[in-house]
CSV table of C-alpha atoms and ligand atoms in Angstrom, one decimal:
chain,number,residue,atom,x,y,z
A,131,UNK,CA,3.6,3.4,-17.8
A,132,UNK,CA,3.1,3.0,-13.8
A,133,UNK,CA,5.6,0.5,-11.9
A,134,UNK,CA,3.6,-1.9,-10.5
A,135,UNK,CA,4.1,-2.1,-6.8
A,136,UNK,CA,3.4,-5.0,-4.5
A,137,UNK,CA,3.7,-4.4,-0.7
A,138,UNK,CA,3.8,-7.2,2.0
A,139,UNK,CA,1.8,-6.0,5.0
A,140,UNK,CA,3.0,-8.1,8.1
A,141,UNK,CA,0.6,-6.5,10.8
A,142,UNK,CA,1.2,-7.6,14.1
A,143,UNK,CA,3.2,-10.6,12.9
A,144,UNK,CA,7.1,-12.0,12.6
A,145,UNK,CA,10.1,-11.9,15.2
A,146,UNK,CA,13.6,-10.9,13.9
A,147,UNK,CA,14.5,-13.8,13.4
A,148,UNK,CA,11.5,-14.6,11.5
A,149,UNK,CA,12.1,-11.5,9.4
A,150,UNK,CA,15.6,-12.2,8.8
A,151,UNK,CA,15.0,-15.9,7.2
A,152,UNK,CA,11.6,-14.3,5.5
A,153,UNK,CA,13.8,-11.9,3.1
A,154,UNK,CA,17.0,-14.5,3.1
A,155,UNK,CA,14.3,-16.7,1.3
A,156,UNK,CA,12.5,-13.7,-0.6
A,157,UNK,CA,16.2,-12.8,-2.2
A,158,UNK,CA,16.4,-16.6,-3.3
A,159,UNK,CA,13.4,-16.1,-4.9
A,160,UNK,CA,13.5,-12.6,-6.3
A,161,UNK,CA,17.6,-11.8,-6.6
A,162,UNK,CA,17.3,-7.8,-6.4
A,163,UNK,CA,14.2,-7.2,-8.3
A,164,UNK,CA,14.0,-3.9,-10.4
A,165,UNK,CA,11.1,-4.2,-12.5
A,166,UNK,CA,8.4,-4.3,-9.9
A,167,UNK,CA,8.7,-2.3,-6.8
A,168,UNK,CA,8.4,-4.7,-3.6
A,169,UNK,CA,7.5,-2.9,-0.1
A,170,UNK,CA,8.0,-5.0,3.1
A,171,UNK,CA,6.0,-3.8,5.3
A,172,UNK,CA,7.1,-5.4,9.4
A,173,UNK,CA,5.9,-4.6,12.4
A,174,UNK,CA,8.1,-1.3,14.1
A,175,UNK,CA,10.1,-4.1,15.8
A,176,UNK,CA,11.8,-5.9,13.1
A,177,UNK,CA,12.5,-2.8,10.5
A,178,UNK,CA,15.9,-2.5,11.3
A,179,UNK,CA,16.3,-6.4,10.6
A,180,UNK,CA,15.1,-6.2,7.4
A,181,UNK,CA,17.2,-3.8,7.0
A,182,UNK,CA,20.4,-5.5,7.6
A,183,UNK,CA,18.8,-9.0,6.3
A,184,UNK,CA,18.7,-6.8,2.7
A,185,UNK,CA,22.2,-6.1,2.9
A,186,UNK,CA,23.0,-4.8,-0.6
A,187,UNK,CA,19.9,-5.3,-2.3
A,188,UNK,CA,18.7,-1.8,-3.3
A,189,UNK,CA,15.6,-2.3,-5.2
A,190,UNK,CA,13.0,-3.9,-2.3
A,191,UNK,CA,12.5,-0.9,0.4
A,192,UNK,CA,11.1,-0.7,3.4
A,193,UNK,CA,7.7,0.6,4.8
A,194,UNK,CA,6.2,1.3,7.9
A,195,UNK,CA,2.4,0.1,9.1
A,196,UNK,CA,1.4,3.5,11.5
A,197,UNK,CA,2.8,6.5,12.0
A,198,UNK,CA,1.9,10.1,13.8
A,199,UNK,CA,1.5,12.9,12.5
A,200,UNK,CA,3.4,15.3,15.1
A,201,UNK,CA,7.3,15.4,14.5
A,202,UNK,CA,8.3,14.8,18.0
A,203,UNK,CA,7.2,15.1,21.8
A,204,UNK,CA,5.3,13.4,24.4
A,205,UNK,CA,3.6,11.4,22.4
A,206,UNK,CA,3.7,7.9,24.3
A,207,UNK,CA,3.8,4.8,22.7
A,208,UNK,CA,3.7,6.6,19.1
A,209,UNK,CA,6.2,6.9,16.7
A,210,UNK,CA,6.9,9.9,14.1
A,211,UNK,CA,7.7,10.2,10.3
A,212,UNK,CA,11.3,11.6,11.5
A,213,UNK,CA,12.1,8.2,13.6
A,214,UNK,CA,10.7,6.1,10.7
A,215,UNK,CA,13.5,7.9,8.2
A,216,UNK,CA,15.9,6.9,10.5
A,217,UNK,CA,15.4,3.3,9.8
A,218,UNK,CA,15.7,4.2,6.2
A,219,UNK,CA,12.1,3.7,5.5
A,220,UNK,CA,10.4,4.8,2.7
A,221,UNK,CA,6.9,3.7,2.4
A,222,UNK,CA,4.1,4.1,5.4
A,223,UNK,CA,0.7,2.6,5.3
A,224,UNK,CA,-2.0,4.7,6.5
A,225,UNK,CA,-5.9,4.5,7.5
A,226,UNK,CA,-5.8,0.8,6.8
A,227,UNK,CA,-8.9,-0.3,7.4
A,228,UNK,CA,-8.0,-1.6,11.0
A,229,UNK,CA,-6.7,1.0,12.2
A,230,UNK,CA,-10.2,3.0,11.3
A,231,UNK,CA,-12.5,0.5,12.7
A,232,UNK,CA,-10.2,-0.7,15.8
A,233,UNK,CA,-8.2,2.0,16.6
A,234,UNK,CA,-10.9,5.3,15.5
A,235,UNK,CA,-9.0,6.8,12.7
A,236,UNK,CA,-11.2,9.1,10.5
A,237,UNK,CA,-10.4,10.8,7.2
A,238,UNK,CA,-8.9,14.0,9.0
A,239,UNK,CA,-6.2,11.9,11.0
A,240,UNK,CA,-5.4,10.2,8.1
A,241,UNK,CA,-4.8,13.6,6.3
A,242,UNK,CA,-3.0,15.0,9.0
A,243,UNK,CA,-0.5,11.7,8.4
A,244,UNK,CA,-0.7,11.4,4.9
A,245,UNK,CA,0.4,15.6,4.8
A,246,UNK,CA,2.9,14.6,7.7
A,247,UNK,CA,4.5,11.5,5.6
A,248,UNK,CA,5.3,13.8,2.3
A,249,UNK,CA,6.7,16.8,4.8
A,250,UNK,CA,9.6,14.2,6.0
A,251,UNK,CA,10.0,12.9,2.5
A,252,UNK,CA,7.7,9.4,3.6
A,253,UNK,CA,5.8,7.8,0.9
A,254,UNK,CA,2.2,7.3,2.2
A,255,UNK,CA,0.3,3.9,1.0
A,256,UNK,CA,-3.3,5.1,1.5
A,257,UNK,CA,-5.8,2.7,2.3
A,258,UNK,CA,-9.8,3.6,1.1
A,259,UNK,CA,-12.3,0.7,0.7
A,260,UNK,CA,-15.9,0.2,1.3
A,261,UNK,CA,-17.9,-1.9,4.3
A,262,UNK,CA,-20.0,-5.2,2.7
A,263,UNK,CA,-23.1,-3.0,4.2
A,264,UNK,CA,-22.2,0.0,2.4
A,265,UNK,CA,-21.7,-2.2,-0.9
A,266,UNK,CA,-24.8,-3.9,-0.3
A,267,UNK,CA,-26.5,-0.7,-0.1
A,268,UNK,CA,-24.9,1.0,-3.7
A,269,UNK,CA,-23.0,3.4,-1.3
A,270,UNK,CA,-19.2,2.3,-2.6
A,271,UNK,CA,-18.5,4.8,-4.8
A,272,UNK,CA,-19.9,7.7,-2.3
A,273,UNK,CA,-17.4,6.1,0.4
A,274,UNK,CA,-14.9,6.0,-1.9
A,275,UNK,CA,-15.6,9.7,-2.9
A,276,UNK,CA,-15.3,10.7,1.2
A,277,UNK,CA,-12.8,8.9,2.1
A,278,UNK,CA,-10.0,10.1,-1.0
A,279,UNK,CA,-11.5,13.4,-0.5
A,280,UNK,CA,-10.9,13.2,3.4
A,281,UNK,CA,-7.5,11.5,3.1
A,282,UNK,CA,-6.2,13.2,0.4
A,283,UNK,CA,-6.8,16.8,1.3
A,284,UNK,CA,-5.0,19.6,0.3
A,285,UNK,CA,-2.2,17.4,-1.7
A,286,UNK,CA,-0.4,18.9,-4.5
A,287,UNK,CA,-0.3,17.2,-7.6
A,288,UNK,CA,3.6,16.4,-6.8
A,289,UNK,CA,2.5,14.9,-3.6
A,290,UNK,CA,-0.2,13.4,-5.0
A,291,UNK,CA,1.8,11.4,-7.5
A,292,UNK,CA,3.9,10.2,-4.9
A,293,UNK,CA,1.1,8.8,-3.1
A,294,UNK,CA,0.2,5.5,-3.6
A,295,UNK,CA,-3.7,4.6,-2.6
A,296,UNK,CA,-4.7,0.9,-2.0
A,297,UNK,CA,-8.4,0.3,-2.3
A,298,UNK,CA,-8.8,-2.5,0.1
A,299,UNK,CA,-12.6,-3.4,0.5
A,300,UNK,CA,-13.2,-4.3,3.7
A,301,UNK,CA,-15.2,-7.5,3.6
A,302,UNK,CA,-12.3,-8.9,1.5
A,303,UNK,CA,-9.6,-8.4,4.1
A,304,UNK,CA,-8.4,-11.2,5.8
A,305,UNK,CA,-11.6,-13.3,4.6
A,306,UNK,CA,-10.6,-15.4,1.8
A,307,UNK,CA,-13.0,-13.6,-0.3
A,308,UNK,CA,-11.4,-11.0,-2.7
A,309,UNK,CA,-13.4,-8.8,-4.8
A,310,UNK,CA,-13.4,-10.1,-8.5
A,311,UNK,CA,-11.2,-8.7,-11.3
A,312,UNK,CA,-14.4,-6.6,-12.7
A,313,UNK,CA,-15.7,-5.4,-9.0
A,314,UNK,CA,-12.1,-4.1,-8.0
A,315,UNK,CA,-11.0,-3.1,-11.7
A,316,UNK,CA,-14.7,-1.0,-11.0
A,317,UNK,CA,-13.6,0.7,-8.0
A,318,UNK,CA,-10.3,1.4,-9.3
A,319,UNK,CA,-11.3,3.2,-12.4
A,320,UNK,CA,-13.7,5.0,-10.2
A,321,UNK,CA,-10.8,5.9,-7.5
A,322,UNK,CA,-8.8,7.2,-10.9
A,323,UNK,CA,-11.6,9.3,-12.0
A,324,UNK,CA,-12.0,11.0,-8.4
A,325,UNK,CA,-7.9,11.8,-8.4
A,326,UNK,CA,-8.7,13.3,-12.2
A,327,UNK,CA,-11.6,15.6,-10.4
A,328,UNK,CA,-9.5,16.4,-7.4
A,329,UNK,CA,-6.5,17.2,-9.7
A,330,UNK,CA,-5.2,17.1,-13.0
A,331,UNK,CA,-5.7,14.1,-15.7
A,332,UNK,CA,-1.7,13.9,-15.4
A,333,UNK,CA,-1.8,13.2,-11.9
A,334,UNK,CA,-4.2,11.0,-11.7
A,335,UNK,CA,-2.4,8.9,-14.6
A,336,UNK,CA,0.6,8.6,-12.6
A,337,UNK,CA,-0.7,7.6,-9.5
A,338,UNK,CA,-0.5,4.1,-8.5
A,339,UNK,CA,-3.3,2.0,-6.9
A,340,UNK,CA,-3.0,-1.4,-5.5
A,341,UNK,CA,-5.6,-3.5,-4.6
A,342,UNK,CA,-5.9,-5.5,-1.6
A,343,UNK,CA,-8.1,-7.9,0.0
A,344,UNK,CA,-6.9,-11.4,0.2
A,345,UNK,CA,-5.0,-11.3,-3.0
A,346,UNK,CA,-3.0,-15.2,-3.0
A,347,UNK,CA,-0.9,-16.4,-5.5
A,348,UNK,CA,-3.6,-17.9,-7.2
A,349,UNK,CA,-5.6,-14.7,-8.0
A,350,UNK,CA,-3.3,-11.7,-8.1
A,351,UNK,CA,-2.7,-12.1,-11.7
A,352,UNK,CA,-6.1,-11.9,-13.3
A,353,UNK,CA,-6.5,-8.9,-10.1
A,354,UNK,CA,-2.9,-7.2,-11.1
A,355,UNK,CA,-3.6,-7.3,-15.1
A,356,UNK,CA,-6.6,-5.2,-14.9
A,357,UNK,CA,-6.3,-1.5,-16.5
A,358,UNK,CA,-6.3,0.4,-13.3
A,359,UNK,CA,-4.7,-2.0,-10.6
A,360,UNK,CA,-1.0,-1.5,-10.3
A,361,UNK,CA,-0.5,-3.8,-7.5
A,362,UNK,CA,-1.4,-5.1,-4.4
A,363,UNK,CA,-0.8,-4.8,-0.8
A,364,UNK,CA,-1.2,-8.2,0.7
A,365,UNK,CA,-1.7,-9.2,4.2
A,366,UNK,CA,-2.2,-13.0,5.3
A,367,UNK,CA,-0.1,-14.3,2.0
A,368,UNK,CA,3.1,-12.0,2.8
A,369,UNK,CA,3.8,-14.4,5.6
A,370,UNK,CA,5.5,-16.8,3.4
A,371,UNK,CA,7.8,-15.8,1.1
A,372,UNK,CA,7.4,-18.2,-1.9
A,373,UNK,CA,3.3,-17.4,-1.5
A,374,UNK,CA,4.6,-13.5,-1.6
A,375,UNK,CA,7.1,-14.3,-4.3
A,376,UNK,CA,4.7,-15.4,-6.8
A,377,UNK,CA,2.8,-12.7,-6.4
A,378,UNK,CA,5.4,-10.0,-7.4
A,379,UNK,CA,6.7,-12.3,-9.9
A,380,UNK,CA,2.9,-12.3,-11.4
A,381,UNK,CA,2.6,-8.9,-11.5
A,382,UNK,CA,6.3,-8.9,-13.4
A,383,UNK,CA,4.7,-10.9,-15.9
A,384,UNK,CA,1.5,-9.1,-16.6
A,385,UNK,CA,3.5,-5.7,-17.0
A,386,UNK,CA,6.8,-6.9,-18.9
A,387,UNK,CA,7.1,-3.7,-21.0
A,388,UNK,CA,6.8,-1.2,-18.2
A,389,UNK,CA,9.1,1.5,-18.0
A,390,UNK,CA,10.2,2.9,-14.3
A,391,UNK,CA,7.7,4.9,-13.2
A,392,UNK,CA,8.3,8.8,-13.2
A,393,UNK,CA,7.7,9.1,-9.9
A,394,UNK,CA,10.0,6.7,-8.4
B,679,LIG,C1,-4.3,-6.2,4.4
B,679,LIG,O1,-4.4,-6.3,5.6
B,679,LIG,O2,-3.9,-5.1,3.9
B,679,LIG,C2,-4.8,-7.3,3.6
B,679,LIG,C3,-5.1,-7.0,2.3
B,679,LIG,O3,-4.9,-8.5,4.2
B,679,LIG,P1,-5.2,-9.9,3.5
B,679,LIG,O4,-4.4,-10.0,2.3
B,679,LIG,O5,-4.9,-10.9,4.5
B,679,LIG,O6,-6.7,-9.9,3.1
């Protein structure tokens, strides 16, 4: 049985001090939660608050939105696997679909991070999704196929397994319009059945996929209780904690009788 995991992706939001009374609030809500895996997910410049605003709690880790792929150098304004272990992160999100269509990242770069991530013992949350024109046009399950194939490259089955991929469709990030249960359960099964052709049926049973794409407390249940979907990462409703709250708390209750995952 796969842990379900639910990440809170802050992007280029929340001070310290908005951090720090975020998770004081979250452990109200949540007390140290074990039986989902919850990812917060700040901006480089509040990690370490998190951190210490966690205190004790040992179950909700930490992730990281961007990394590179080189270990150290001069590398300006960039920031390496290494550094990120530092802060006792574990998780790093990579070629969300922002950083491909703002910032020019392609599959290769994204391999080159997601093979940089595993080296230094990172957890990489992998972001794949399709365009509205390329699912207008039938083309979702070729992007899909390029983009885990590009991303994913040269994995091992170990690494494979502890890689987390988030199918996050484009037109449903940040828009108020999430794909339904059947279209993203769809694209899941799909994204399974590529990681069974690229490895071993094993490996792609044990690998977890979130979906993403304005996911609210109102729909991520119906979302999180479909076969393939073992989370979500969620964007605009991580900002408030009791929004983000629910959401882990409905993916508790859709998966009551799962077992730790084996790759945790
Ligand atoms: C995201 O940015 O990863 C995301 C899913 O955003 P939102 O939930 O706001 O659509």
């Amino acid at each position: 049985m796969r842990k379900k995991i639910v990440a809170a992706n802050w992007k280029m939001n929340m001070t310290q001090a908005e951090a720090a009374r975020f998770v004081e609030s979250l452990l109200l809500e949540l007390g140290d939660i074990a039986d989902v895996e919850v990812v917060i997910v700040p901006p480089f410049t509040a990690i370490a608050k998190v951190t210490e605003a966690l205190g004790k709690s040992q179950n909700i880790k930490i992730g990281a939105q961007n990394m590179h792929w080189e270990r150290n150098g001069a590398f300006t304004g960039e920031i390496s696997a290494a550094l990120l272990r530092d802060l006792f992160v574990r998780y790093v999100v990579l070629g969300h679909s922002e950083r491909r269509t703002l910032f020019g990242e392609t599959d290769k770069i994204v391999n080159r991070k997601v093979r940089a991530a595993h080296e230094a013992t990172l957890r990489p949350i992998v972001c794949v999704g399709e365009t509205l024109v390329q699912r207008d046009k039938g083309s979702v399950e070729k992007i899909l196929s390029i983009q885990l194939h590009g991303s994913l490259a040269t994995l091992g089955a170990k690494e494979l397994q502890e890689t987390v991929i988030a199918y996050e469709p484009v037109w449903a990030i940040g828009t108020g319009r999430n794909a339904t249960p059947e279209q993203a359960q769809e694209a899941h099964a799909f994204i399974r059945h590529t990681l069974r052709e690229m490895s071993d049926e094993t490996t792609a049973e044990r690998v977890r996929l979130q979906y993403g794409g304005s996911v609210n407390p109102e729909n991520a249940r119906e979302l999180m209780s479909q076969p393939d979907i073992d989370g979500a990462l969620v964007g605009g409703a991580s900002l408030d904690p009791r929004s983000f709250a629910q959401i882990v708390l409905s993916a508790r209750e859709e998966d009551k009788t799962a077992a730790p995952s084996a790759t945790v």
